[in-house]
Amino acid sequence: MTADTTEPAEYTAGPAERRREQRGWYFYDFACSVYSTSVVTVFLGPYLTSVARAAADAEGFVHPLGIPVRAGSLFAYTVSASIVVAVLAMPLVGAMADRSGRKKPLLAAAAYLGAAATAGMFFLAGDRYLLGAFLLIVANASLSVSMVLYNAYLPQIAEPDERDAVSSRGWAFGYTSGALVLVLNLILYSGHDSFGLTEGEAVRICLASAGVWWGAFTLVPLRRLRDRRLGPESRGGDGESAVGSGWRQLRATLKDMRRHPLTLSFLLAYLVYNDGVQTVISQASVFGSEELGLDQTTLITAVLLVQVLAVAGALGMGRLARTYGAKRTILASLAVWTLILVAGYFLPADAPVFFYCLAAGIGLVLGGSQALSRSLFSHLVPRGKEAEYFSAYEMSDRGLSWLGPLVFGLAYQLTGSYRDAIISLVIFFVVGFALLARVPVRQAVEAAGNPIPDRI
């Protein structure tokens, strides 16, 4: 983008201009959430597990890089590895964005790299588990990087009292697109014979179509969002110098964050409880298919139910936050998450109705807990450091959520039981609840130099 089309960092748009940018911003959730839903939550876990089992030895192990890995743990370990890659990339990209003021080109690069990797999953057939693992790592890491840049727009396009609602609408857009595409996936998958496709071909088409969708709808935010020009004191020079000093900027960011210990306290709490949320999302279909013996159609229908209820849940919890405050609403959602995992441990096998009840509970708290966490954090970010601080947030959201999948995979590898793996995640919600309860959020907002909303 040329300099004459870039707005100053301190530019405050009028209501009409803000709404236009907000509508464009919502559409990135609409674009990329299909990957999270169709690929990570529904299809890739069971499918990659089956591909790994096709390549496994007589004891059920595959050997990537010579390391013995139980085929049933490969997906969880790959998710964990993808997050480690994201950890290395996200701080660098966040620093580049804040130094150059050009978030949009970086958002485009990350989005289209992830979309291309997802579309490439069409070629995941036979025993190509290494290809599947590689594409998952690239797509997951790209999504995490793009979300750093996407989330960093929130403080720039929404006034403080708007952010809970704007963030919740973004999640609602994402869950709406996820539900729509899952309906199409369900039609294709359940009727694959009538379309002249094998079951595996139908799955690979569903995987690849998520990449096409992601790339197509990313065009909307790229047209509507604006880059903000930095002042001379914040400008980092050209792209090359920003890259060269990215890690030095990261160290400076971490040093600066020590000046805001309450913001760090929130990030620690979020890191812990969101690790549990992300692991439940990514491993639910594996738990349903491998432990409960549910077929793919049941899993798709259950996740579709999650998507539909998550729209209502995100909007409903946004309304609750206006009455009770975001912090109290998030704490209530964490208590519900704990009850959901305990119920999941006792779910009987081959009982779709009980699984649907569990899915309904997840849907009602999933969108709201994520949306309110994002909007709450936006109040704790010092002005002018949005992308850098949201890179730390995204490391908590996705980048440092490697521990949950690792614990899940290790629990299964050691016990051979997905029930033991799922119940091990309770600790993330209990500890996260305790840490968040101790954060004085009003004091944290004031310490960051931001106006305090009426309810927080």
PDB file of C-alpha atoms in Angstrom, residues 33-34 36-39 41-43 171-190 281 284-285 295-313 352 355-364 366:
ATOM      1  CA  SER A  33     -12.894 -20.510  10.639  1.00  0.00           C
ATOM      2  CA  VAL A  34     -13.781 -23.118   8.036  1.00  0.00           C
ATOM      3  CA  SER A  36     -10.553 -24.753  12.133  1.00  0.00           C
ATOM      4  CA  THR A  37     -13.952 -26.433  11.868  1.00  0.00           C
ATOM      5  CA  SER A  38     -13.819 -28.715   8.840  1.00  0.00           C
ATOM      6  CA  VAL A  39     -10.101 -29.537   8.869  1.00  0.00           C
ATOM      7  CA  THR A  41     -12.065 -30.343  14.345  1.00  0.00           C
ATOM      8  CA  VAL A  42     -13.814 -32.804  12.019  1.00  0.00           C
ATOM      9  CA  PHE A  43     -11.928 -34.450   9.201  1.00  0.00           C
ATOM     10  CA  TRP A 171     -16.701 -15.124  16.244  1.00  0.00           C
ATOM     11  CA  ALA A 172     -20.369 -15.395  15.228  1.00  0.00           C
ATOM     12  CA  PHE A 173     -19.419 -14.805  11.580  1.00  0.00           C
ATOM     13  CA  GLY A 174     -16.810 -17.539  11.879  1.00  0.00           C
ATOM     14  CA  TYR A 175     -19.197 -20.060  13.384  1.00  0.00           C
ATOM     15  CA  THR A 176     -21.812 -19.213  10.761  1.00  0.00           C
ATOM     16  CA  SER A 177     -19.400 -19.992   7.933  1.00  0.00           C
ATOM     17  CA  GLY A 178     -18.268 -23.151   9.716  1.00  0.00           C
ATOM     18  CA  ALA A 179     -21.873 -24.344   9.978  1.00  0.00           C
ATOM     19  CA  LEU A 180     -22.618 -23.533   6.346  1.00  0.00           C
ATOM     20  CA  VAL A 181     -19.609 -25.409   5.002  1.00  0.00           C
ATOM     21  CA  LEU A 182     -20.217 -28.345   7.347  1.00  0.00           C
ATOM     22  CA  VAL A 183     -23.704 -28.737   5.857  1.00  0.00           C
ATOM     23  CA  LEU A 184     -22.107 -28.955   2.407  1.00  0.00           C
ATOM     24  CA  ASN A 185     -19.475 -31.379   3.763  1.00  0.00           C
ATOM     25  CA  LEU A 186     -22.198 -33.550   5.286  1.00  0.00           C
ATOM     26  CA  ILE A 187     -24.069 -33.699   1.969  1.00  0.00           C
ATOM     27  CA  LEU A 188     -20.908 -34.656   0.077  1.00  0.00           C
ATOM     28  CA  TYR A 189     -19.610 -37.130   2.637  1.00  0.00           C
ATOM     29  CA  SER A 190     -22.870 -38.931   3.380  1.00  0.00           C
ATOM     30  CA  ILE A 281     -11.451 -28.479  19.801  1.00  0.00           C
ATOM     31  CA  ALA A 284     -12.829 -34.016  19.996  1.00  0.00           C
ATOM     32  CA  SER A 285     -13.344 -35.879  16.724  1.00  0.00           C
ATOM     33  CA  ASP A 295     -19.115 -42.720  12.692  1.00  0.00           C
ATOM     34  CA  GLN A 296     -18.026 -39.724  10.639  1.00  0.00           C
ATOM     35  CA  THR A 297     -21.589 -38.616   9.896  1.00  0.00           C
ATOM     36  CA  THR A 298     -22.356 -38.404  13.621  1.00  0.00           C
ATOM     37  CA  LEU A 299     -19.185 -36.386  14.213  1.00  0.00           C
ATOM     38  CA  ILE A 300     -19.995 -33.954  11.411  1.00  0.00           C
ATOM     39  CA  THR A 301     -23.526 -33.499  12.727  1.00  0.00           C
ATOM     40  CA  ALA A 302     -22.246 -32.932  16.262  1.00  0.00           C
ATOM     41  CA  VAL A 303     -19.734 -30.306  15.155  1.00  0.00           C
ATOM     42  CA  LEU A 304     -22.461 -28.679  13.049  1.00  0.00           C
ATOM     43  CA  LEU A 305     -24.528 -28.459  16.235  1.00  0.00           C
ATOM     44  CA  VAL A 306     -21.545 -26.833  17.963  1.00  0.00           C
ATOM     45  CA  GLN A 307     -21.260 -24.271  15.167  1.00  0.00           C
ATOM     46  CA  VAL A 308     -24.941 -23.328  15.248  1.00  0.00           C
ATOM     47  CA  LEU A 309     -25.066 -22.992  19.032  1.00  0.00           C
ATOM     48  CA  ALA A 310     -21.705 -21.196  19.128  1.00  0.00           C
ATOM     49  CA  VAL A 311     -23.228 -18.319  17.151  1.00  0.00           C
ATOM     50  CA  ALA A 312     -25.950 -17.932  19.769  1.00  0.00           C
ATOM     51  CA  GLY A 313     -23.429 -18.548  22.543  1.00  0.00           C
ATOM     52  CA  PRO A 352     -24.798 -40.474  19.710  1.00  0.00           C
ATOM     53  CA  PHE A 355     -22.445 -36.996  22.428  1.00  0.00           C
ATOM     54  CA  TYR A 356     -24.856 -34.466  20.917  1.00  0.00           C
ATOM     55  CA  CYS A 357     -25.702 -33.205  24.416  1.00  0.00           C
ATOM     56  CA  LEU A 358     -22.008 -32.718  25.092  1.00  0.00           C
ATOM     57  CA  ALA A 359     -21.595 -30.912  21.765  1.00  0.00           C
ATOM     58  CA  ALA A 360     -24.459 -28.585  22.684  1.00  0.00           C
ATOM     59  CA  GLY A 361     -22.734 -27.640  25.925  1.00  0.00           C
ATOM     60  CA  ILE A 362     -19.462 -26.954  24.100  1.00  0.00           C
ATOM     61  CA  GLY A 363     -21.234 -24.785  21.537  1.00  0.00           C
ATOM     62  CA  LEU A 364     -22.877 -22.589  24.155  1.00  0.00           C
ATOM     63  CA  LEU A 366     -17.000 -21.972  23.043  1.00  0.00           C
TER      64      LEU A 366
END
